[in-house]
Short mmCIF file of C-alpha atoms in Angstrom, two decimals:
data_model
loop_
_atom_site.label_atom_id
_atom_site.label_comp_id
_atom_site.label_asym_id
_atom_site.label_seq_id
_atom_site.Cartn_x
_atom_site.Cartn_y
_atom_site.Cartn_z
CA MET A 1 -0.05 -0.02 0.05
CA VAL A 2 1.34 3.45 -1.09
CA HIS A 3 1.27 6.05 1.84
CA TRP A 4 0.62 9.58 1.08
CA ARG A 5 0.20 12.83 3.03
CA MET A 6 -1.29 16.14 2.26
CA ILE A 7 0.89 19.16 2.85
CA ASP A 8 -0.85 21.45 5.38
CA ARG A 9 -0.48 24.89 4.28
CA GLY A 10 -3.75 26.67 4.95
CA ILE A 11 -4.60 27.47 1.04
CA ARG A 12 -5.93 25.47 -1.91
CA ASP A 13 -4.68 25.93 -5.34
CA SER A 14 -7.24 26.73 -7.92
CA LEU A 15 -5.13 25.30 -10.69
CA GLY A 16 -2.01 23.81 -9.13
CA GLU A 17 0.45 22.77 -11.73
CA GLY A 18 3.99 22.65 -12.71
CA ALA A 19 5.81 20.86 -9.93
CA LEU A 20 9.62 21.20 -9.94
CA TRP A 21 12.26 19.82 -7.96
CA SER A 22 15.12 22.39 -7.22
CA VAL A 23 18.43 20.91 -6.36
CA ARG A 24 19.94 24.41 -5.77
CA ASP A 25 17.36 25.50 -3.28
CA ASN A 26 16.32 21.96 -1.94
CA ALA A 27 12.98 22.82 -2.62
CA VAL A 28 9.78 22.18 -4.49
CA TYR A 29 8.25 24.74 -6.68
CA TRP A 30 4.73 24.76 -7.98
CA VAL A 31 2.50 27.21 -9.88
CA ASP A 32 -1.31 28.17 -9.27
CA ILE A 33 -2.01 29.26 -12.74
CA LEU A 34 -5.16 31.08 -12.35
CA ALA A 35 -4.34 32.90 -9.08
CA PRO A 36 -1.81 33.35 -10.65
CA ALA A 37 0.97 32.52 -8.17
CA LEU A 38 4.18 30.73 -7.27
CA SER A 39 4.74 28.60 -4.46
CA ARG A 40 8.07 27.11 -2.94
CA LEU A 41 8.07 24.42 -0.22
CA SER A 42 11.35 24.02 1.46
CA LEU A 43 12.35 20.38 2.27
CA ALA A 44 15.08 21.70 4.71
CA ASP A 45 12.31 22.96 7.23
CA GLY A 46 8.97 22.63 5.65
CA ALA A 47 8.57 26.27 5.13
CA ILE A 48 6.25 27.35 2.38
CA GLU A 49 6.43 30.71 0.66
CA ARG A 50 4.18 32.24 -2.08
CA TRP A 51 4.52 34.92 -4.54
CA ASP A 52 1.64 36.73 -6.43
CA MET A 53 2.51 36.78 -10.23
CA PRO A 54 1.35 39.70 -12.71
CA GLU A 55 -0.52 37.03 -15.15
CA PRO A 56 -1.12 33.44 -15.55
CA LEU A 57 1.91 31.32 -15.05
CA GLY A 58 1.98 27.92 -16.41
CA TRP A 59 5.31 26.42 -15.39
CA VAL A 60 8.92 27.39 -13.91
CA VAL A 61 12.20 25.99 -14.43
CA GLU A 62 15.52 26.51 -13.11
CA ASP A 63 17.95 28.87 -15.09
CA ALA A 64 21.52 28.15 -15.00
CA THR A 65 22.42 31.88 -14.02
CA GLY A 66 20.63 31.32 -10.70
CA GLY A 67 17.01 32.50 -11.04
CA LEU A 68 14.06 30.80 -12.81
CA ILE A 69 12.29 30.82 -16.12
CA GLY A 70 8.76 31.13 -16.41
CA GLY A 71 5.90 30.42 -18.81
CA PHE A 72 3.50 33.44 -18.71
CA GLN A 73 0.25 34.09 -20.85
CA GLY A 74 2.52 36.68 -22.43
CA GLY A 75 5.69 34.43 -23.12
CA PHE A 76 8.75 33.46 -21.79
CA ALA A 77 10.23 35.52 -18.91
CA ARG A 78 13.10 35.55 -16.21
CA ILE A 79 11.85 35.41 -12.66
CA SER A 80 13.87 36.57 -9.63
CA LEU A 81 12.73 35.95 -6.04
CA ASP A 82 13.25 38.31 -2.88
CA PRO A 83 12.72 40.88 -4.13
CA LEU A 84 10.45 39.69 -6.84
CA ALA A 85 11.35 40.58 -10.46
CA VAL A 86 9.81 39.35 -13.94
CA ARG A 87 11.74 40.44 -17.19
CA PRO A 88 10.24 39.28 -20.30
CA ILE A 89 12.35 37.15 -22.69
CA ALA A 90 9.97 36.72 -25.85
CA ASP A 91 6.29 36.32 -26.83
CA PRO A 92 6.00 33.54 -29.34
CA GLU A 93 2.37 34.25 -29.68
CA PRO A 94 1.43 37.81 -29.85
CA HIS A 95 -1.08 37.18 -32.55
CA LEU A 96 -3.17 34.99 -30.03
CA PRO A 97 -3.84 37.09 -27.25
CA GLY A 98 -6.36 34.62 -25.86
CA ASN A 99 -3.81 31.88 -25.44
CA ARG A 100 -1.43 31.26 -22.48
CA MET A 101 1.53 28.80 -21.66
CA ASN A 102 0.26 25.54 -19.98
CA ASP A 103 3.18 23.22 -18.99
CA GLY A 104 6.98 23.03 -19.60
CA LYS A 105 10.16 21.53 -18.69
CA ALA A 106 13.83 21.60 -19.62
CA ASP A 107 15.93 18.64 -21.13
CA ARG A 108 19.42 17.55 -20.67
CA HIS A 109 20.73 19.89 -23.29
CA GLY A 110 19.48 22.96 -21.66
CA ALA A 111 16.41 23.70 -23.72
CA ILE A 112 12.93 24.34 -22.58
CA TRP A 113 10.01 22.28 -24.18
CA CYS A 114 6.57 24.04 -23.43
CA GLY A 115 2.89 23.93 -24.79
CA THR A 116 0.56 26.87 -25.41
CA MET A 117 -3.37 26.61 -25.36
CA ASP A 118 -6.78 28.56 -25.94
CA MET A 119 -7.62 29.80 -22.50
CA ALA A 120 -11.16 29.30 -23.26
CA GLU A 121 -10.41 25.56 -24.34
CA ARG A 122 -12.35 26.28 -27.48
CA ASP A 123 -9.84 26.32 -30.57
CA ALA A 124 -6.87 23.79 -31.08
CA CYS A 125 -4.53 26.79 -31.54
CA GLY A 126 -1.88 25.45 -28.98
CA SER A 127 1.56 24.68 -30.03
CA LEU A 128 4.58 22.79 -28.67
CA TYR A 129 7.51 25.11 -28.27
CA ARG A 130 11.29 24.64 -27.92
CA LEU A 131 13.30 27.62 -26.26
CA ALA A 132 16.75 27.24 -27.13
CA PRO A 133 19.54 28.18 -24.57
CA ASP A 134 20.52 30.97 -26.90
CA GLY A 135 17.05 32.62 -26.43
CA GLY A 136 15.77 31.45 -29.84
CA TRP A 137 12.53 29.67 -30.17
CA GLN A 138 10.68 27.41 -32.69
CA VAL A 139 7.48 25.53 -33.11
CA MET A 140 7.93 21.87 -32.78
CA ASP A 141 4.18 20.76 -33.10
CA SER A 142 0.79 22.32 -33.48
CA GLY A 143 -2.75 22.11 -33.44
CA TYR A 144 -3.22 21.25 -29.53
CA LEU A 145 -6.46 22.15 -27.46
CA VAL A 146 -4.75 21.63 -24.04
CA PRO A 147 -1.14 20.57 -24.35
CA ASN A 148 0.48 18.96 -21.22
CA GLY A 149 3.20 17.10 -19.38
CA PRO A 150 6.24 17.37 -21.47
CA ALA A 151 8.35 14.31 -20.03
CA PHE A 152 11.65 12.94 -21.42
CA SER A 153 12.89 9.25 -21.03
CA PRO A 154 15.90 8.83 -18.98
CA CYS A 155 17.60 7.12 -21.90
CA GLY A 156 17.11 10.23 -23.97
CA ARG A 157 15.44 8.60 -26.80
CA TRP A 158 11.93 9.50 -26.04
CA PHE A 159 9.67 12.62 -25.58
CA TYR A 160 6.33 12.31 -24.25
CA HIS A 161 3.73 14.99 -24.79
CA SER A 162 -0.26 14.93 -24.31
CA ASP A 163 -3.14 16.68 -25.42
CA THR A 164 -5.32 16.50 -22.57
CA ALA A 165 -8.72 17.43 -23.98
CA ARG A 166 -8.17 14.42 -26.61
CA ARG A 167 -7.16 11.94 -23.89
CA THR A 168 -4.03 11.03 -25.67
CA ILE A 169 -0.53 10.89 -24.67
CA TYR A 170 2.05 11.10 -27.72
CA ARG A 171 5.57 9.60 -27.97
CA PHE A 172 8.23 11.26 -30.16
CA GLU A 173 11.73 10.28 -30.96
CA LEU A 174 14.00 12.69 -29.35
CA SER A 175 17.36 13.90 -30.38
CA GLU A 176 19.28 17.31 -30.07
CA ALA A 177 18.09 18.24 -33.36
CA GLY A 178 14.47 18.15 -32.14
CA ILE A 179 11.74 15.26 -32.29
CA GLY A 180 10.06 13.20 -35.04
CA GLY A 181 7.84 9.99 -35.40
CA LYS A 182 4.95 11.31 -33.57
CA GLN A 183 2.62 8.25 -32.35
CA PRO A 184 -0.15 7.99 -30.06
CA PHE A 185 1.26 6.06 -26.99
CA ILE A 186 -1.32 5.96 -24.35
CA LEU A 187 -5.26 6.49 -24.70
CA PHE A 188 -7.27 7.14 -21.64
CA ALA A 189 -10.79 5.92 -21.41
CA GLU A 190 -13.50 8.02 -20.21
CA GLU A 191 -13.55 6.42 -16.74
CA ASP A 192 -9.58 7.21 -16.69
CA GLY A 193 -10.36 10.97 -16.86
CA TYR A 194 -7.67 13.19 -18.73
CA PRO A 195 -3.83 12.84 -18.85
CA ASP A 196 -2.34 15.80 -17.39
CA GLY A 197 1.40 16.40 -15.92
CA MET A 198 3.80 13.79 -16.19
CA THR A 199 7.25 12.56 -15.47
CA THR A 200 9.46 9.64 -15.80
CA ASP A 201 11.50 7.64 -13.13
CA SER A 202 14.87 6.03 -13.35
CA GLU A 203 13.53 2.78 -14.54
CA GLY A 204 12.10 4.41 -17.64
CA TYR A 205 8.50 4.34 -16.45
CA LEU A 206 6.04 7.06 -17.11
CA TRP A 207 3.99 8.62 -14.20
CA VAL A 208 1.07 10.58 -15.39
CA ALA A 209 -1.57 12.64 -13.39
CA HIS A 210 -5.23 11.89 -14.04
CA TRP A 211 -7.37 15.19 -14.34
CA ASP A 212 -10.88 13.88 -13.25
CA GLY A 213 -9.56 10.77 -12.46
CA GLY A 214 -8.31 11.28 -8.67
CA ARG A 215 -5.19 9.31 -9.27
CA ILE A 216 -1.62 8.92 -10.46
CA SER A 217 -0.41 6.04 -12.76
CA ARG A 218 2.80 4.55 -13.66
CA PHE A 219 3.22 2.86 -17.27
CA SER A 220 5.95 0.81 -18.28
CA PRO A 221 8.14 1.98 -21.38
CA ASP A 222 5.90 -0.05 -23.91
CA GLY A 223 2.93 1.67 -22.39
CA ARG A 224 1.53 -1.02 -20.25
CA LEU A 225 -0.33 -0.08 -16.86
CA ASP A 226 1.89 -0.96 -14.00
CA ARG A 227 0.34 0.54 -11.17
CA ALA A 228 -2.67 3.27 -10.01
CA ILE A 229 -2.33 5.26 -6.88
CA ALA A 230 -5.64 6.94 -5.79
CA LEU A 231 -5.69 10.20 -4.20
CA PRO A 232 -8.51 12.14 -2.38
CA ALA A 233 -8.25 15.06 -4.85
CA ARG A 234 -10.31 14.73 -8.10
CA ARG A 235 -8.30 16.95 -10.48
CA VAL A 236 -4.90 15.69 -10.01
CA THR A 237 -2.46 17.86 -12.13
CA SER A 238 1.37 17.30 -11.90
CA ILE A 239 4.08 14.96 -10.42
CA CYS A 240 7.83 15.55 -9.48
CA PHE A 241 10.48 13.39 -7.82
CA ALA A 242 12.35 15.34 -5.10
CA GLY A 243 14.87 15.08 -2.28
CA GLU A 244 18.52 14.20 -2.04
CA ALA A 245 17.79 10.75 -3.39
CA LEU A 246 14.92 11.73 -5.73
CA ASP A 247 12.60 9.30 -3.89
CA ARG A 248 9.89 11.65 -2.65
CA LEU A 249 7.15 12.22 -5.06
CA PHE A 250 5.08 15.25 -4.82
CA VAL A 251 1.85 15.78 -6.56
CA THR A 252 -0.38 19.06 -7.28
CA SER A 253 -4.07 19.24 -7.73
CA ALA A 254 -6.94 21.65 -8.71
CA ALA A 255 -9.88 23.18 -6.97
CA THR A 256 -11.41 25.01 -10.02
CA GLY A 257 -14.72 23.96 -10.85
CA LEU A 258 -15.14 21.69 -7.83
CA PRO A 259 -17.41 22.32 -4.57
CA PRO A 260 -15.12 23.54 -1.69
CA SER A 261 -12.97 20.65 0.05
CA ASP A 262 -9.78 20.18 1.97
CA GLN A 263 -8.36 17.77 -0.79
CA ASP A 264 -8.93 19.54 -3.95
CA GLY A 265 -6.33 21.89 -4.58
CA ALA A 266 -3.91 20.59 -2.01
CA LEU A 267 -0.30 19.38 -2.36
CA PHE A 268 0.45 15.68 -1.59
CA GLU A 269 3.56 13.65 -0.98
CA LEU A 270 3.79 10.06 -1.63
CA GLU A 271 6.32 7.29 -1.01
CA ALA A 272 6.68 5.89 -4.73
CA GLY A 273 9.29 3.06 -3.79
CA VAL A 274 11.35 4.35 -6.84
CA SER A 275 13.68 7.25 -7.59
CA GLY A 276 13.10 9.99 -10.35
CA ALA A 277 15.53 11.66 -12.66
CA LYS A 278 17.49 14.80 -11.97
CA PRO A 279 15.35 17.86 -13.77
CA GLY A 280 16.85 19.73 -16.53
CA ILE A 281 18.11 23.28 -16.13
CA TYR A 282 17.63 26.10 -18.89
CA GLY A 283 21.27 26.65 -20.17
CA GLY A 284 20.46 30.37 -21.22
#
């Protein structure tokens, strides 16, 4: 039986997302896209800090220069904390003011992969972007309703990305030059909910959060369900391995669209029984 605990912090996220382990800060970061806000949990003393953001924030990754890179509604920006400062880098979609960034991660080569989406979730005008360490960006794929969960296999061969609204996780072949060979990898049934945030562990298995499914699942490298772990939150959103041994699993959730409760929108910690991979850092 897998044990979990709910982190007591006196607040629930409207749309908790983007869980990130920071080796540098010995902390877990995550965003509340709709608040909008950025939170940090110190693993040294359990202290939690929260910063209000100027606009919807979909994700953060660590920057090699010491700060964070964030994916905002208005594009890429550098974030400094204490004191808070947000400095824009580039907006890849000035022609789509109704879009925002939704989920993103850095790869082992120092680039960021992230998706954009129509905030109204009506039009399939979202795209998958790659932000290179030199600050240049390019569209890698397009036609998404709700892009989610970039994840990389520890062997470096595979890239995973989903369209949540279509209940489909795709697998791509990954190289330094980009991605190719897009194929549907895992299809969620209606009773599974929708695939949201993802991560991989050291054994190459894919962990997926179930929006409207109340659980996280672990899938084998060939796409077979290995295990499912139920949680008391209905809308589970993202996952990250954290801690010195990368064996502590943190899970975010959302309260948006649900009746008030203590569990929906909470942050959880689980004993996964397996370790994760060290997260990438933006090389710019």
